[in-house]
């Protein structure tokens, strides 16, 4: 699950806690990775396949220039050609592509204090002023929501109570009885679960 650090770090920290249940639906977010230091899209695909990834079909069209793969647990990710202007200079973790509304993109822009770098039609994208990984939302049509969000944001803050109040003011809500072990479980304006903890 991605951990977002709104001010200090311009990238995502990925954590992979152990789970026992099997994945049964497509994730509502996935990484778009980009080759670095002269690596081509084919190089990245070959490396991922050698590490245990596999090709999958999620309805992508033949003319689309990304390659869709799944990791050994079935989590989808895309390999994007390094010449793509949208992800230029973002690093290997080019983008975290999310299913969501225009409103959720605006919510996360305000919540993380990351400016909108893409605002077109129903699509939004944000990035820290320092650069690094972008987070983007594709707008409708939205995917069917799984019973459990396998991937979610963890937010660290120095003052949990103040941050809970601020996020509620932006449209989030708290959730009781959730599996957020070390913090406050919340939902964003699209109903996506995220955790807020002290750190």
PDB file of N, CA and C in Angstrom, residues 17 24 29 32 45 47 54 61 65-66 70 86 93 97 104 122 126 134 146 154 163-164 169 171 176:
ATOM      1  N   UNK A  17       2.276  -5.456   3.305  1.00  0.00           N
ATOM      2  CA  UNK A  17       1.970  -6.305   4.472  1.00  0.00           C
ATOM      3  C   UNK A  17       1.411  -7.646   4.013  1.00  0.00           C
ATOM      4  N   UNK A  24      -9.614 -10.934  -5.562  1.00  0.00           N
ATOM      5  CA  UNK A  24     -10.738 -11.429  -6.370  1.00  0.00           C
ATOM      6  C   UNK A  24     -11.222 -10.431  -7.407  1.00  0.00           C
ATOM      7  N   UNK A  29      -6.362   1.039  -8.034  1.00  0.00           N
ATOM      8  CA  UNK A  29      -5.187   1.827  -8.360  1.00  0.00           C
ATOM      9  C   UNK A  29      -4.083   0.887  -8.816  1.00  0.00           C
ATOM     10  N   UNK A  32       2.140   2.825 -12.809  1.00  0.00           N
ATOM     11  CA  UNK A  32       2.616   2.937 -14.177  1.00  0.00           C
ATOM     12  C   UNK A  32       4.116   3.188 -14.075  1.00  0.00           C
ATOM     13  N   UNK A  45       9.687  -4.638 -19.492  1.00  0.00           N
ATOM     14  CA  UNK A  45       8.763  -5.775 -19.578  1.00  0.00           C
ATOM     15  C   UNK A  45       9.523  -7.079 -19.414  1.00  0.00           C
ATOM     16  N   UNK A  47      12.370  -7.623 -17.924  1.00  0.00           N
ATOM     17  CA  UNK A  47      12.847  -7.750 -16.538  1.00  0.00           C
ATOM     18  C   UNK A  47      11.713  -8.156 -15.612  1.00  0.00           C
ATOM     19  N   UNK A  54       3.360 -11.430 -15.298  1.00  0.00           N
ATOM     20  CA  UNK A  54       2.728 -12.075 -16.456  1.00  0.00           C
ATOM     21  C   UNK A  54       1.880 -11.054 -17.197  1.00  0.00           C
ATOM     22  N   UNK A  61      -6.704  -1.619 -25.536  1.00  0.00           N
ATOM     23  CA  UNK A  61      -6.855  -1.663 -26.990  1.00  0.00           C
ATOM     24  C   UNK A  61      -5.499  -1.892 -27.654  1.00  0.00           C
ATOM     25  N   UNK A  65      -0.320   2.327 -26.122  1.00  0.00           N
ATOM     26  CA  UNK A  65       1.125   2.123 -26.130  1.00  0.00           C
ATOM     27  C   UNK A  65       1.699   1.651 -24.798  1.00  0.00           C
ATOM     28  N   UNK A  66       0.853   1.203 -23.885  1.00  0.00           N
ATOM     29  CA  UNK A  66       1.364   0.663 -22.635  1.00  0.00           C
ATOM     30  C   UNK A  66       1.190  -0.860 -22.626  1.00  0.00           C
ATOM     31  N   UNK A  70       0.809  -8.217 -14.582  1.00  0.00           N
ATOM     32  CA  UNK A  70       0.400  -8.458 -13.197  1.00  0.00           C
ATOM     33  C   UNK A  70       1.586  -9.032 -12.444  1.00  0.00           C
ATOM     34  N   UNK A  86       3.994  12.750 -20.408  1.00  0.00           N
ATOM     35  CA  UNK A  86       3.272  12.850 -19.132  1.00  0.00           C
ATOM     36  C   UNK A  86       4.129  12.400 -17.956  1.00  0.00           C
ATOM     37  N   UNK A  93       8.780   4.831 -10.651  1.00  0.00           N
ATOM     38  CA  UNK A  93       7.370   4.840 -10.248  1.00  0.00           C
ATOM     39  C   UNK A  93       6.744   6.096 -10.854  1.00  0.00           C
ATOM     40  N   UNK A  97      -1.942   5.353 -11.033  1.00  0.00           N
ATOM     41  CA  UNK A  97      -3.193   5.609 -11.752  1.00  0.00           C
ATOM     42  C   UNK A  97      -4.348   5.046 -10.941  1.00  0.00           C
ATOM     43  N   UNK A 104     -12.601  13.464  -6.360  1.00  0.00           N
ATOM     44  CA  UNK A 104     -11.596  12.823  -5.508  1.00  0.00           C
ATOM     45  C   UNK A 104     -10.197  13.329  -5.846  1.00  0.00           C
ATOM     46  N   UNK A 122     -12.958  15.114 -16.993  1.00  0.00           N
ATOM     47  CA  UNK A 122     -13.169  14.447 -15.703  1.00  0.00           C
ATOM     48  C   UNK A 122     -11.876  13.901 -15.115  1.00  0.00           C
ATOM     49  N   UNK A 126      -2.064  14.926  -9.830  1.00  0.00           N
ATOM     50  CA  UNK A 126      -1.356  15.780  -8.882  1.00  0.00           C
ATOM     51  C   UNK A 126       0.095  15.318  -8.774  1.00  0.00           C
ATOM     52  N   UNK A 134       3.594  10.930  -9.935  1.00  0.00           N
ATOM     53  CA  UNK A 134       2.300  11.592 -10.048  1.00  0.00           C
ATOM     54  C   UNK A 134       1.208  10.641  -9.574  1.00  0.00           C
ATOM     55  N   UNK A 146     -14.606  -3.214  -5.304  1.00  0.00           N
ATOM     56  CA  UNK A 146     -14.443  -4.503  -4.628  1.00  0.00           C
ATOM     57  C   UNK A 146     -14.926  -4.412  -3.181  1.00  0.00           C
ATOM     58  N   UNK A 154      -1.708   5.397   3.148  1.00  0.00           N
ATOM     59  CA  UNK A 154      -1.403   5.648   4.550  1.00  0.00           C
ATOM     60  C   UNK A 154      -0.798   7.039   4.617  1.00  0.00           C
ATOM     61  N   UNK A 163      -5.273  16.841  11.970  1.00  0.00           N
ATOM     62  CA  UNK A 163      -5.347  16.406  10.575  1.00  0.00           C
ATOM     63  C   UNK A 163      -6.681  15.736  10.279  1.00  0.00           C
ATOM     64  N   UNK A 164      -7.213  14.968  11.234  1.00  0.00           N
ATOM     65  CA  UNK A 164      -8.544  14.383  11.060  1.00  0.00           C
ATOM     66  C   UNK A 164      -9.570  15.493  10.846  1.00  0.00           C
ATOM     67  N   UNK A 169     -13.054  18.459   7.112  1.00  0.00           N
ATOM     68  CA  UNK A 169     -13.456  19.725   6.501  1.00  0.00           C
ATOM     69  C   UNK A 169     -13.351  19.712   4.980  1.00  0.00           C
ATOM     70  N   UNK A 171     -14.062  16.985   3.267  1.00  0.00           N
ATOM     71  CA  UNK A 171     -15.058  16.042   2.770  1.00  0.00           C
ATOM     72  C   UNK A 171     -14.834  14.600   3.142  1.00  0.00           C
ATOM     73  N   UNK A 176     -15.437   3.581  11.819  1.00  0.00           N
ATOM     74  CA  UNK A 176     -15.176   2.770  13.005  1.00  0.00           C
ATOM     75  C   UNK A 176     -15.170   1.294  12.616  1.00  0.00           C
TER      76      UNK A 176
END
